[in-house]
Amino acid sequence: MAYKKDTICVQGGYRPKSGESRIPPVVQSTTFFYEKTQDMADLFDLKADGYFYTRLANPTVAAFEGKVAELEGGVAGIGCASGMAATTLMAFTLCGAGDNIVSSSAIYGGTFNLFAVTLPKLGVETRFFDPDAPAGEIEKLVDGRTKLIFGETVANPAIKILDFEKIAGIARKHGVLFAVDNTLATPVLCRPFEWGANLVIHSTSKYIDGHAAALGGMIVDGGNFAFKGNARYPAFNEPDESYHGLVYADLPAAQFATKCRAQMMRDMGAMMSPQNAFLSWLGCDTLALRMERHSSNAKRVAAFLAAHPKIDWVWHASLPENKYHKLAERYLPDGQGGMLSFGIRGDVKQAARFMEGLKLITQETHVADVRSCVLHPASTTHRQLTKAELEEAGVPENLVRLSVGIEAPEDIIADLEQALAKV
Ligand code: PLP
């Protein structure tokens, strides 16, 4: 029986057998014991399921992987040390020198940097597109060496909503894998596999953990991409000599996840720690409840700010006048999440005065946990970008990013009001 998301948040990923602990134990061990050499050989050959070394798999991490994969409706999850580790592993699993990624330019600053600066040093090019551009224009960027089309459901910090069907249509037409960073929507508000995505990435450090307690990342394999016979992906169709000649496209399921774990996690070692998996698993229990409150609080805060004379503009898709309102009605009908951005009238100094005047809401690099916080991206997360790149990423210099928490909405609004009075 397929359970609803609220139920999976609480019950997913771990079912104890009689006499076992009700929640997953923290299996704080690097390695696992076997009596028979053959048992271990079968694990290495992927003929059996089990654990032999925590860099590749661990029972606590597996419980968390199972919960997020189930929530997304995918076939397998891979717990990573951070969201950036997940995105990096995804890129390495698909791309080699000479290949390219076609990516929305409205993405998290760290991901932008990975794609625009770090991967090109290894011979992987990224071609950025404006997510609002017509399909025909975006499609021109795809060529025979494109391995991945990438976007964010709710772009951080531009709060743009991805037009899934437009991008999925291009990906399907060209037989290219479509991956989505679903961090700021979470599977509670949007499930990208239902709209044509093939892979989902999460920084679980955000809403999924929800308490600013554990760094983590997740790759979820949708199991819905045809690698077999697709000439674009020779690495999936030819024997992997580093893994006993395995042909990943011949596997019955989870072809991407298997290659990613067996090859890339083995070589790069960016695994999630059991302790972080435990904390994230626990945090995820309340994800559905929290996303409801984050969304309703942000909707009230957005309406308050939009009506305030000292505010230039507000971006949150709950606002009827917002450019992405229609897309949000389609892809995020149950709430648009707690992230919003706005511009203070005046210059950067006014923005700083406002932020320093806040008493309840704190200045942090983090977003998307239970406590409200603010950030000025141009001087922090996006400071490595030039002014032109900031514009391209949709992050004006006077933009303040507000992550609305689950406190009483009246208290959040009162804090904003008193800080705006100081501007
Ligand atoms: N993706 C998005 C949308 C993010 O907001 C972030 C971090 O802020 C990341 C990825 C990177 O995740 P992490 O900080 O866990 O490496």
Short mmCIF file of C-alpha atoms and ligand atoms in Angstrom, two decimals:
data_model
loop_
_atom_site.label_atom_id
_atom_site.label_comp_id
_atom_site.label_asym_id
_atom_site.label_seq_id
_atom_site.Cartn_x
_atom_site.Cartn_y
_atom_site.Cartn_z
CA MET A 1 0.00 0.00 0.00
CA ALA A 2 1.32 3.42 -0.93
CA TYR A 3 1.22 5.74 2.08
CA LYS A 4 0.74 9.48 1.99
CA LYS A 5 3.76 11.77 2.46
CA ASP A 6 2.86 12.67 6.06
CA THR A 7 2.88 8.97 6.94
CA ILE A 8 6.16 8.27 5.12
CA CYS A 9 7.82 11.16 7.03
CA VAL A 10 7.06 9.33 10.27
CA GLN A 11 7.18 5.66 9.25
CA GLY A 12 9.41 5.53 6.17
CA GLY A 13 12.84 3.99 5.76
CA TYR A 14 12.91 1.73 8.80
CA ARG A 15 10.65 -1.08 9.99
CA PRO A 16 12.04 -2.89 13.04
CA LYS A 17 11.74 -6.63 13.39
CA SER A 18 10.39 -8.04 16.65
CA GLY A 19 12.59 -7.00 19.56
CA GLU A 20 14.59 -4.41 17.61
CA SER A 21 14.81 -0.72 18.54
CA ARG A 22 11.79 1.32 17.41
CA ILE A 23 13.94 3.97 15.76
CA PRO A 24 17.14 3.19 13.83
CA PRO A 25 20.16 2.74 16.08
CA VAL A 26 23.28 4.78 15.32
CA VAL A 27 25.56 2.08 13.93
CA GLN A 28 28.78 3.86 14.76
CA SER A 29 31.14 1.38 13.15
CA THR A 30 33.39 1.75 10.13
CA THR A 31 33.27 -1.93 9.31
CA PHE A 32 31.23 -5.15 9.58
CA PHE A 33 32.12 -8.72 10.49
CA TYR A 34 31.54 -11.84 8.34
CA GLU A 35 32.33 -15.48 9.15
CA LYS A 36 32.53 -16.67 5.56
CA THR A 37 34.76 -15.26 2.83
CA GLN A 38 32.06 -16.01 0.26
CA ASP A 39 29.51 -13.80 2.09
CA MET A 40 31.88 -10.87 1.79
CA ALA A 41 32.71 -11.71 -1.86
CA ASP A 42 28.98 -11.69 -2.69
CA LEU A 43 28.68 -8.21 -1.22
CA PHE A 44 31.62 -6.97 -3.29
CA ASP A 45 30.06 -8.53 -6.41
CA LEU A 46 26.69 -6.83 -5.63
CA LYS A 47 25.11 -10.33 -5.52
CA ALA A 48 23.89 -9.76 -1.96
CA ASP A 49 22.64 -6.78 0.02
CA GLY A 50 24.48 -5.86 3.19
CA TYR A 51 27.25 -3.82 4.71
CA PHE A 52 30.99 -4.16 4.71
CA TYR A 53 32.40 -0.65 5.05
CA THR A 54 30.66 2.57 6.05
CA ARG A 55 32.18 4.59 3.18
CA LEU A 56 29.87 2.58 0.91
CA ALA A 57 26.86 1.77 3.07
CA ASN A 58 25.77 1.79 6.69
CA PRO A 59 22.46 0.67 8.31
CA THR A 60 21.70 4.08 9.90
CA VAL A 61 22.46 5.91 6.66
CA ALA A 62 20.37 3.30 4.79
CA ALA A 63 17.34 4.03 7.02
CA PHE A 64 17.57 7.71 6.13
CA GLU A 65 18.21 6.97 2.44
CA GLY A 66 15.11 4.77 2.42
CA LYS A 67 12.93 7.46 4.00
CA VAL A 68 13.92 10.22 1.55
CA ALA A 69 13.75 7.89 -1.48
CA GLU A 70 10.27 6.76 -0.42
CA LEU A 71 9.15 10.36 0.10
CA GLU A 72 10.35 11.33 -3.37
CA GLY A 73 8.87 8.20 -4.99
CA GLY A 74 12.32 7.11 -6.22
CA VAL A 75 13.98 3.67 -6.24
CA ALA A 76 17.14 4.39 -4.21
CA GLY A 77 18.80 7.11 -2.18
CA ILE A 78 22.47 7.82 -1.56
CA GLY A 79 23.32 9.70 1.64
CA CYS A 80 26.20 12.15 1.14
CA ALA A 81 28.30 14.27 3.47
CA SER A 82 26.56 17.48 2.33
CA GLY A 83 24.35 18.84 -0.42
CA MET A 84 27.46 19.93 -2.33
CA ALA A 85 28.87 16.39 -2.02
CA ALA A 86 25.63 15.07 -3.54
CA THR A 87 25.78 17.47 -6.50
CA THR A 88 29.48 16.74 -7.06
CA LEU A 89 28.94 12.97 -6.96
CA MET A 90 26.03 13.30 -9.38
CA ALA A 91 28.21 15.25 -11.83
CA PHE A 92 31.11 12.78 -11.56
CA THR A 93 28.83 9.78 -12.07
CA LEU A 94 27.62 11.24 -15.37
CA CYS A 95 30.40 13.42 -16.78
CA GLY A 96 34.00 13.14 -17.91
CA ALA A 97 36.34 15.56 -19.68
CA GLY A 98 34.74 16.85 -22.89
CA ASP A 99 31.17 16.44 -21.60
CA ASN A 100 28.84 19.28 -20.67
CA ILE A 101 25.98 20.15 -18.31
CA VAL A 102 23.09 22.39 -19.33
CA SER A 103 21.97 24.18 -16.18
CA SER A 104 19.55 26.84 -15.07
CA SER A 105 21.46 29.95 -14.01
CA ALA A 106 19.04 30.42 -11.08
CA ILE A 107 20.71 28.00 -8.68
CA TYR A 108 22.41 28.04 -5.29
CA GLY A 109 25.72 29.99 -5.36
CA GLY A 110 27.84 26.98 -4.33
CA THR A 111 26.39 24.85 -7.12
CA PHE A 112 26.92 27.71 -9.57
CA ASN A 113 30.57 27.87 -8.52
CA LEU A 114 31.02 24.09 -8.87
CA PHE A 115 29.55 24.19 -12.39
CA ALA A 116 31.11 27.47 -13.57
CA VAL A 117 34.58 27.29 -12.01
CA THR A 118 35.58 23.90 -10.58
CA LEU A 119 34.20 21.41 -13.13
CA PRO A 120 35.65 23.33 -16.14
CA LYS A 121 39.14 22.79 -14.62
CA LEU A 122 38.47 19.07 -15.11
CA GLY A 123 37.22 19.54 -18.67
CA VAL A 124 33.47 19.57 -17.93
CA GLU A 125 31.73 22.65 -19.32
CA THR A 126 28.44 24.10 -18.05
CA ARG A 127 26.11 26.00 -20.36
CA PHE A 128 23.76 28.17 -18.30
CA PHE A 129 20.25 29.11 -19.38
CA ASP A 130 17.71 31.60 -18.09
CA PRO A 131 14.96 29.30 -16.71
CA ASP A 132 12.35 31.73 -18.05
CA ALA A 133 13.70 31.48 -21.62
CA PRO A 134 11.58 29.68 -24.24
CA ALA A 135 12.22 25.94 -24.69
CA GLY A 136 13.65 26.48 -28.20
CA GLU A 137 16.38 28.72 -26.83
CA ILE A 138 17.34 26.36 -24.00
CA GLU A 139 17.32 23.40 -26.37
CA LYS A 140 20.03 25.01 -28.54
CA LEU A 141 22.52 24.45 -25.69
CA VAL A 142 22.13 20.65 -25.84
CA ASP A 143 24.60 18.72 -28.00
CA GLY A 144 25.89 15.16 -28.30
CA ARG A 145 28.09 15.53 -25.19
CA THR A 146 25.38 16.91 -22.89
CA LYS A 147 25.02 14.49 -19.98
CA LEU A 148 22.70 16.39 -17.68
CA ILE A 149 20.06 19.11 -17.61
CA PHE A 150 19.82 20.71 -14.16
CA GLY A 151 17.57 23.12 -12.27
CA GLU A 152 16.17 23.94 -8.82
CA THR A 153 12.47 23.52 -7.95
CA VAL A 154 12.58 26.75 -5.91
CA ALA A 155 15.75 28.61 -6.83
CA ASN A 156 17.91 29.86 -3.97
CA PRO A 157 17.83 32.88 -3.53
CA ALA A 158 15.94 34.07 -6.60
CA ILE A 159 12.78 32.14 -5.50
CA LYS A 160 12.01 31.28 -9.12
CA ILE A 161 9.82 28.21 -9.67
CA LEU A 162 11.06 25.74 -12.27
CA ASP A 163 8.84 25.04 -15.26
CA PHE A 164 9.22 21.28 -14.99
CA GLU A 165 7.29 20.29 -18.09
CA LYS A 166 9.25 22.69 -20.31
CA ILE A 167 12.60 21.32 -19.16
CA ALA A 168 11.48 17.67 -19.01
CA GLY A 169 10.23 17.98 -22.60
CA ILE A 170 13.69 19.06 -23.82
CA ALA A 171 15.41 16.33 -21.80
CA ARG A 172 13.09 13.60 -23.10
CA LYS A 173 13.39 14.74 -26.72
CA HIS A 174 17.19 14.48 -26.59
CA GLY A 175 17.48 11.47 -24.26
CA VAL A 176 19.33 13.54 -21.64
CA LEU A 177 18.98 12.91 -17.92
CA PHE A 178 17.06 15.66 -16.05
CA ALA A 179 18.11 16.33 -12.44
CA VAL A 180 16.48 18.68 -9.96
CA ASP A 181 17.69 20.16 -6.69
CA ASN A 182 14.52 19.86 -4.61
CA THR A 183 16.03 21.21 -1.37
CA LEU A 184 13.79 24.22 -0.82
CA ALA A 185 10.53 22.59 -1.85
CA THR A 186 11.14 19.18 -0.24
CA PRO A 187 9.13 16.14 -1.43
CA VAL A 188 6.32 17.31 0.85
CA LEU A 189 5.56 20.26 -1.44
CA CYS A 190 6.77 18.91 -4.81
CA ARG A 191 7.84 15.55 -6.18
CA PRO A 192 9.96 16.18 -9.29
CA PHE A 193 9.71 12.56 -10.54
CA GLU A 194 5.98 13.13 -11.08
CA TRP A 195 6.91 15.96 -13.47
CA GLY A 196 9.55 14.19 -15.58
CA ALA A 197 12.76 14.49 -13.55
CA ASN A 198 15.08 11.48 -13.39
CA LEU A 199 17.26 12.39 -10.40
CA VAL A 200 16.63 14.47 -7.30
CA ILE A 201 19.30 16.17 -5.20
CA HIS A 202 18.88 17.43 -1.66
CA SER A 203 20.85 19.42 0.80
CA THR A 204 19.27 17.59 3.74
CA SER A 205 21.04 20.17 5.93
CA LYS A 206 18.00 22.35 5.20
CA TYR A 207 14.30 21.52 5.72
CA ILE A 208 14.72 17.74 5.85
CA ASP A 209 16.89 17.88 8.98
CA GLY A 210 15.10 21.11 9.81
CA HIS A 211 16.87 21.87 13.08
CA ALA A 212 20.27 23.14 11.86
CA ALA A 213 21.79 20.08 13.54
CA ALA A 214 23.29 17.91 10.79
CA LEU A 215 24.96 18.60 7.47
CA GLY A 216 23.91 16.16 4.78
CA GLY A 217 23.03 15.53 1.16
CA MET A 218 20.97 13.00 -0.74
CA ILE A 219 20.80 11.78 -4.33
CA VAL A 220 17.55 10.02 -5.20
CA ASP A 221 17.42 7.82 -8.30
CA GLY A 222 14.02 7.96 -9.98
CA GLY A 223 14.73 4.66 -11.74
CA ASN A 224 12.90 6.13 -14.75
CA PHE A 225 15.73 6.88 -17.17
CA ALA A 226 16.56 4.54 -20.10
CA PHE A 227 20.36 4.22 -20.06
CA LYS A 228 20.29 0.92 -21.99
CA GLY A 229 21.36 1.50 -25.60
CA ASN A 230 21.51 5.29 -25.15
CA ALA A 231 24.70 6.22 -27.05
CA ARG A 232 24.99 9.41 -25.00
CA TYR A 233 25.96 7.32 -21.95
CA PRO A 234 28.74 4.89 -22.91
CA ALA A 235 29.89 4.69 -19.27
CA PHE A 236 26.57 3.00 -18.44
CA ASN A 237 26.59 0.72 -21.49
CA GLU A 238 30.19 -0.48 -21.50
CA PRO A 239 31.81 -2.77 -18.91
CA ASP A 240 33.24 -0.96 -15.88
CA GLU A 241 36.67 -2.56 -15.63
CA SER A 242 37.11 -1.02 -12.19
CA TYR A 243 34.09 -3.07 -11.05
CA HIS A 244 34.58 -6.58 -12.46
CA GLY A 245 33.30 -5.58 -15.91
CA LEU A 246 29.84 -4.62 -14.63
CA VAL A 247 27.53 -2.98 -17.21
CA TYR A 248 25.32 -0.63 -15.17
CA ALA A 249 22.63 -0.34 -17.85
CA ASP A 250 22.08 -4.11 -17.60
CA LEU A 251 21.09 -3.93 -13.93
CA PRO A 252 17.37 -4.53 -13.31
CA ALA A 253 16.98 -1.38 -11.15
CA ALA A 254 18.72 1.67 -9.66
CA GLN A 255 21.32 1.85 -12.44
CA PHE A 256 22.38 5.41 -11.65
CA ALA A 257 22.47 4.83 -7.88
CA THR A 258 24.52 1.65 -8.28
CA LYS A 259 27.16 3.34 -10.44
CA CYS A 260 27.21 6.35 -8.15
CA ARG A 261 27.74 4.26 -5.03
CA ALA A 262 29.92 1.43 -6.35
CA GLN A 263 32.22 3.66 -8.37
CA MET A 264 32.01 7.28 -7.25
CA MET A 265 31.33 6.89 -3.53
CA ARG A 266 34.07 4.26 -3.46
CA ASP A 267 36.54 6.66 -5.09
CA MET A 268 35.49 10.00 -3.59
CA GLY A 269 34.32 8.88 -0.16
CA ALA A 270 31.89 11.72 0.51
CA MET A 271 29.53 9.53 2.56
CA MET A 272 27.08 10.80 5.15
CA SER A 273 28.12 9.94 8.72
CA PRO A 274 25.84 7.59 10.72
CA GLN A 275 25.35 10.24 13.42
CA ASN A 276 24.23 12.84 10.88
CA ALA A 277 21.97 10.27 9.21
CA PHE A 278 20.33 9.56 12.59
CA LEU A 279 19.71 13.26 13.32
CA SER A 280 18.40 13.86 9.81
CA TRP A 281 16.13 10.79 9.97
CA LEU A 282 14.71 12.09 13.24
CA GLY A 283 14.26 15.64 11.93
CA CYS A 284 12.44 14.32 8.88
CA ASP A 285 9.71 12.82 11.12
CA THR A 286 8.09 16.28 11.36
CA LEU A 287 8.86 17.50 7.82
CA ALA A 288 5.24 17.47 6.59
CA LEU A 289 4.01 19.42 9.62
CA ARG A 290 6.86 21.90 9.44
CA MET A 291 6.48 22.59 5.69
CA GLU A 292 2.83 23.45 6.25
CA ARG A 293 3.78 26.03 8.91
CA HIS A 294 6.83 27.38 7.02
CA SER A 295 4.59 27.93 3.98
CA SER A 296 1.70 29.60 5.83
CA ASN A 297 4.08 31.83 7.83
CA ALA A 298 5.97 32.88 4.69
CA LYS A 299 2.71 33.66 2.91
CA ARG A 300 1.69 36.03 5.74
CA VAL A 301 5.15 37.62 5.91
CA ALA A 302 5.25 38.10 2.12
CA ALA A 303 1.87 39.85 2.18
CA PHE A 304 3.05 42.10 5.05
CA LEU A 305 6.29 43.06 3.29
CA ALA A 306 4.60 43.60 -0.08
CA ALA A 307 2.35 46.23 1.53
CA HIS A 308 5.19 48.00 3.41
CA PRO A 309 6.29 51.43 2.04
CA LYS A 310 10.00 50.78 2.76
CA ILE A 311 10.05 47.59 0.69
CA ASP A 312 10.80 47.83 -3.03
CA TRP A 313 9.80 44.35 -4.10
CA VAL A 314 9.06 40.89 -2.63
CA TRP A 315 9.58 37.52 -4.27
CA HIS A 316 7.40 34.69 -2.98
CA ALA A 317 5.22 32.64 -5.27
CA SER A 318 2.24 32.86 -2.87
CA LEU A 319 1.74 36.51 -3.92
CA PRO A 320 -0.87 36.66 -6.73
CA GLU A 321 1.19 39.30 -8.58
CA ASN A 322 4.35 37.15 -8.45
CA LYS A 323 5.71 36.08 -11.83
CA TYR A 324 5.85 32.44 -10.70
CA HIS A 325 2.41 32.29 -9.05
CA LYS A 326 0.89 30.25 -11.90
CA LEU A 327 3.79 27.77 -11.96
CA ALA A 328 3.50 27.44 -8.17
CA GLU A 329 -0.23 26.72 -8.45
CA ARG A 330 0.67 23.82 -10.71
CA TYR A 331 3.82 22.42 -9.09
CA LEU A 332 3.54 23.54 -5.43
CA PRO A 333 -0.20 23.70 -4.78
CA ASP A 334 0.03 22.85 -1.06
CA GLY A 335 2.43 25.67 -0.12
CA GLN A 336 5.44 27.44 -1.57
CA GLY A 337 7.87 26.97 1.33
CA GLY A 338 9.44 29.39 3.77
CA MET A 339 12.03 31.10 1.59
CA LEU A 340 11.46 34.59 0.31
CA SER A 341 13.60 37.44 -0.94
CA PHE A 342 12.94 41.16 -0.92
CA GLY A 343 14.62 44.45 -1.69
CA ILE A 344 14.81 47.31 0.80
CA ARG A 345 14.22 50.74 -0.75
CA GLY A 346 17.54 52.54 -0.86
CA ASP A 347 21.09 51.27 -1.06
CA VAL A 348 23.07 48.40 0.43
CA LYS A 349 23.64 50.44 3.64
CA GLN A 350 19.88 50.55 4.29
CA ALA A 351 19.74 46.77 3.92
CA ALA A 352 22.56 46.41 6.48
CA ARG A 353 20.83 48.80 8.92
CA PHE A 354 17.63 46.76 8.63
CA MET A 355 19.40 43.45 9.19
CA GLU A 356 21.33 44.70 12.20
CA GLY A 357 18.08 46.08 13.67
CA LEU A 358 16.44 42.65 13.83
CA LYS A 359 16.10 41.19 17.32
CA LEU A 360 14.38 37.82 16.90
CA ILE A 361 15.45 36.97 13.36
CA THR A 362 19.18 36.23 13.19
CA GLN A 363 21.79 36.75 10.46
CA GLU A 364 23.05 33.35 9.29
CA THR A 365 24.48 31.61 6.25
CA HIS A 366 21.99 28.82 6.85
CA VAL A 367 18.41 28.69 5.62
CA ALA A 368 15.40 26.44 5.97
CA ASP A 369 15.37 25.41 9.59
CA VAL A 370 12.82 26.03 12.32
CA ARG A 371 14.27 29.45 13.31
CA SER A 372 13.79 32.53 11.10
CA CYS A 373 17.01 33.94 9.68
CA VAL A 374 18.22 36.48 7.11
CA LEU A 375 21.19 36.84 4.81
CA HIS A 376 22.60 39.35 2.35
CA PRO A 377 23.75 36.99 -0.47
CA ALA A 378 25.80 39.56 -2.44
CA SER A 379 28.20 39.94 0.47
CA THR A 380 28.15 36.30 1.68
CA THR A 381 27.05 33.15 -0.24
CA HIS A 382 27.30 34.83 -3.64
CA ARG A 383 30.32 37.05 -2.97
CA GLN A 384 32.46 35.02 -5.42
CA LEU A 385 30.19 36.10 -8.28
CA THR A 386 30.83 39.21 -10.35
CA LYS A 387 28.14 41.87 -10.64
CA ALA A 388 27.20 40.50 -14.08
CA GLU A 389 26.99 36.94 -12.71
CA LEU A 390 24.86 38.19 -9.81
CA GLU A 391 22.44 39.72 -12.31
CA GLU A 392 22.48 36.50 -14.37
CA ALA A 393 21.72 34.46 -11.24
CA GLY A 394 18.84 36.86 -10.44
CA VAL A 395 20.40 38.20 -7.22
CA PRO A 396 20.35 42.03 -7.14
CA GLU A 397 22.81 43.68 -4.77
CA ASN A 398 20.07 44.96 -2.44
CA LEU A 399 18.41 41.53 -2.10
CA VAL A 400 17.75 40.30 1.44
CA ARG A 401 16.98 36.61 1.75
CA LEU A 402 14.61 35.69 4.54
CA SER A 403 14.10 32.12 5.65
CA VAL A 404 10.82 32.16 7.54
CA GLY A 405 10.79 29.78 10.49
CA ILE A 406 7.94 28.18 12.40
CA GLU A 407 7.73 30.76 15.21
CA ALA A 408 4.40 32.58 15.79
CA PRO A 409 3.86 34.63 12.60
CA GLU A 410 2.87 37.68 14.69
CA ASP A 411 6.32 37.68 16.36
CA ILE A 412 8.17 37.39 13.03
CA ILE A 413 6.16 40.27 11.54
CA ALA A 414 6.62 42.44 14.66
CA ASP A 415 10.40 41.95 14.45
CA LEU A 416 10.46 42.91 10.77
CA GLU A 417 8.30 45.95 11.50
CA GLN A 418 10.53 47.32 14.28
CA ALA A 419 13.70 46.78 12.18
CA LEU A 420 12.14 48.53 9.18
CA ALA A 421 11.31 51.48 11.43
CA LYS A 422 15.08 51.95 11.90
CA VAL A 423 15.74 52.25 8.14
N1 PLP B 1 21.30 23.26 -2.81
C1 PLP B 1 20.64 24.30 -2.27
C2 PLP B 1 19.36 24.76 -2.90
C3 PLP B 1 21.15 24.94 -1.14
O1 PLP B 1 20.48 25.97 -0.60
C4 PLP B 1 22.38 24.49 -0.60
C5 PLP B 1 22.98 25.15 0.59
O2 PLP B 1 22.57 26.23 1.00
C6 PLP B 1 23.03 23.41 -1.21
C7 PLP B 1 22.47 22.81 -2.30
C8 PLP B 1 24.34 22.89 -0.66
O3 PLP B 1 24.08 22.12 0.45
P1 PLP B 1 25.13 21.91 1.67
O4 PLP B 1 25.28 23.21 2.36
O5 PLP B 1 24.45 20.85 2.49
O6 PLP B 1 26.41 21.42 1.06
#
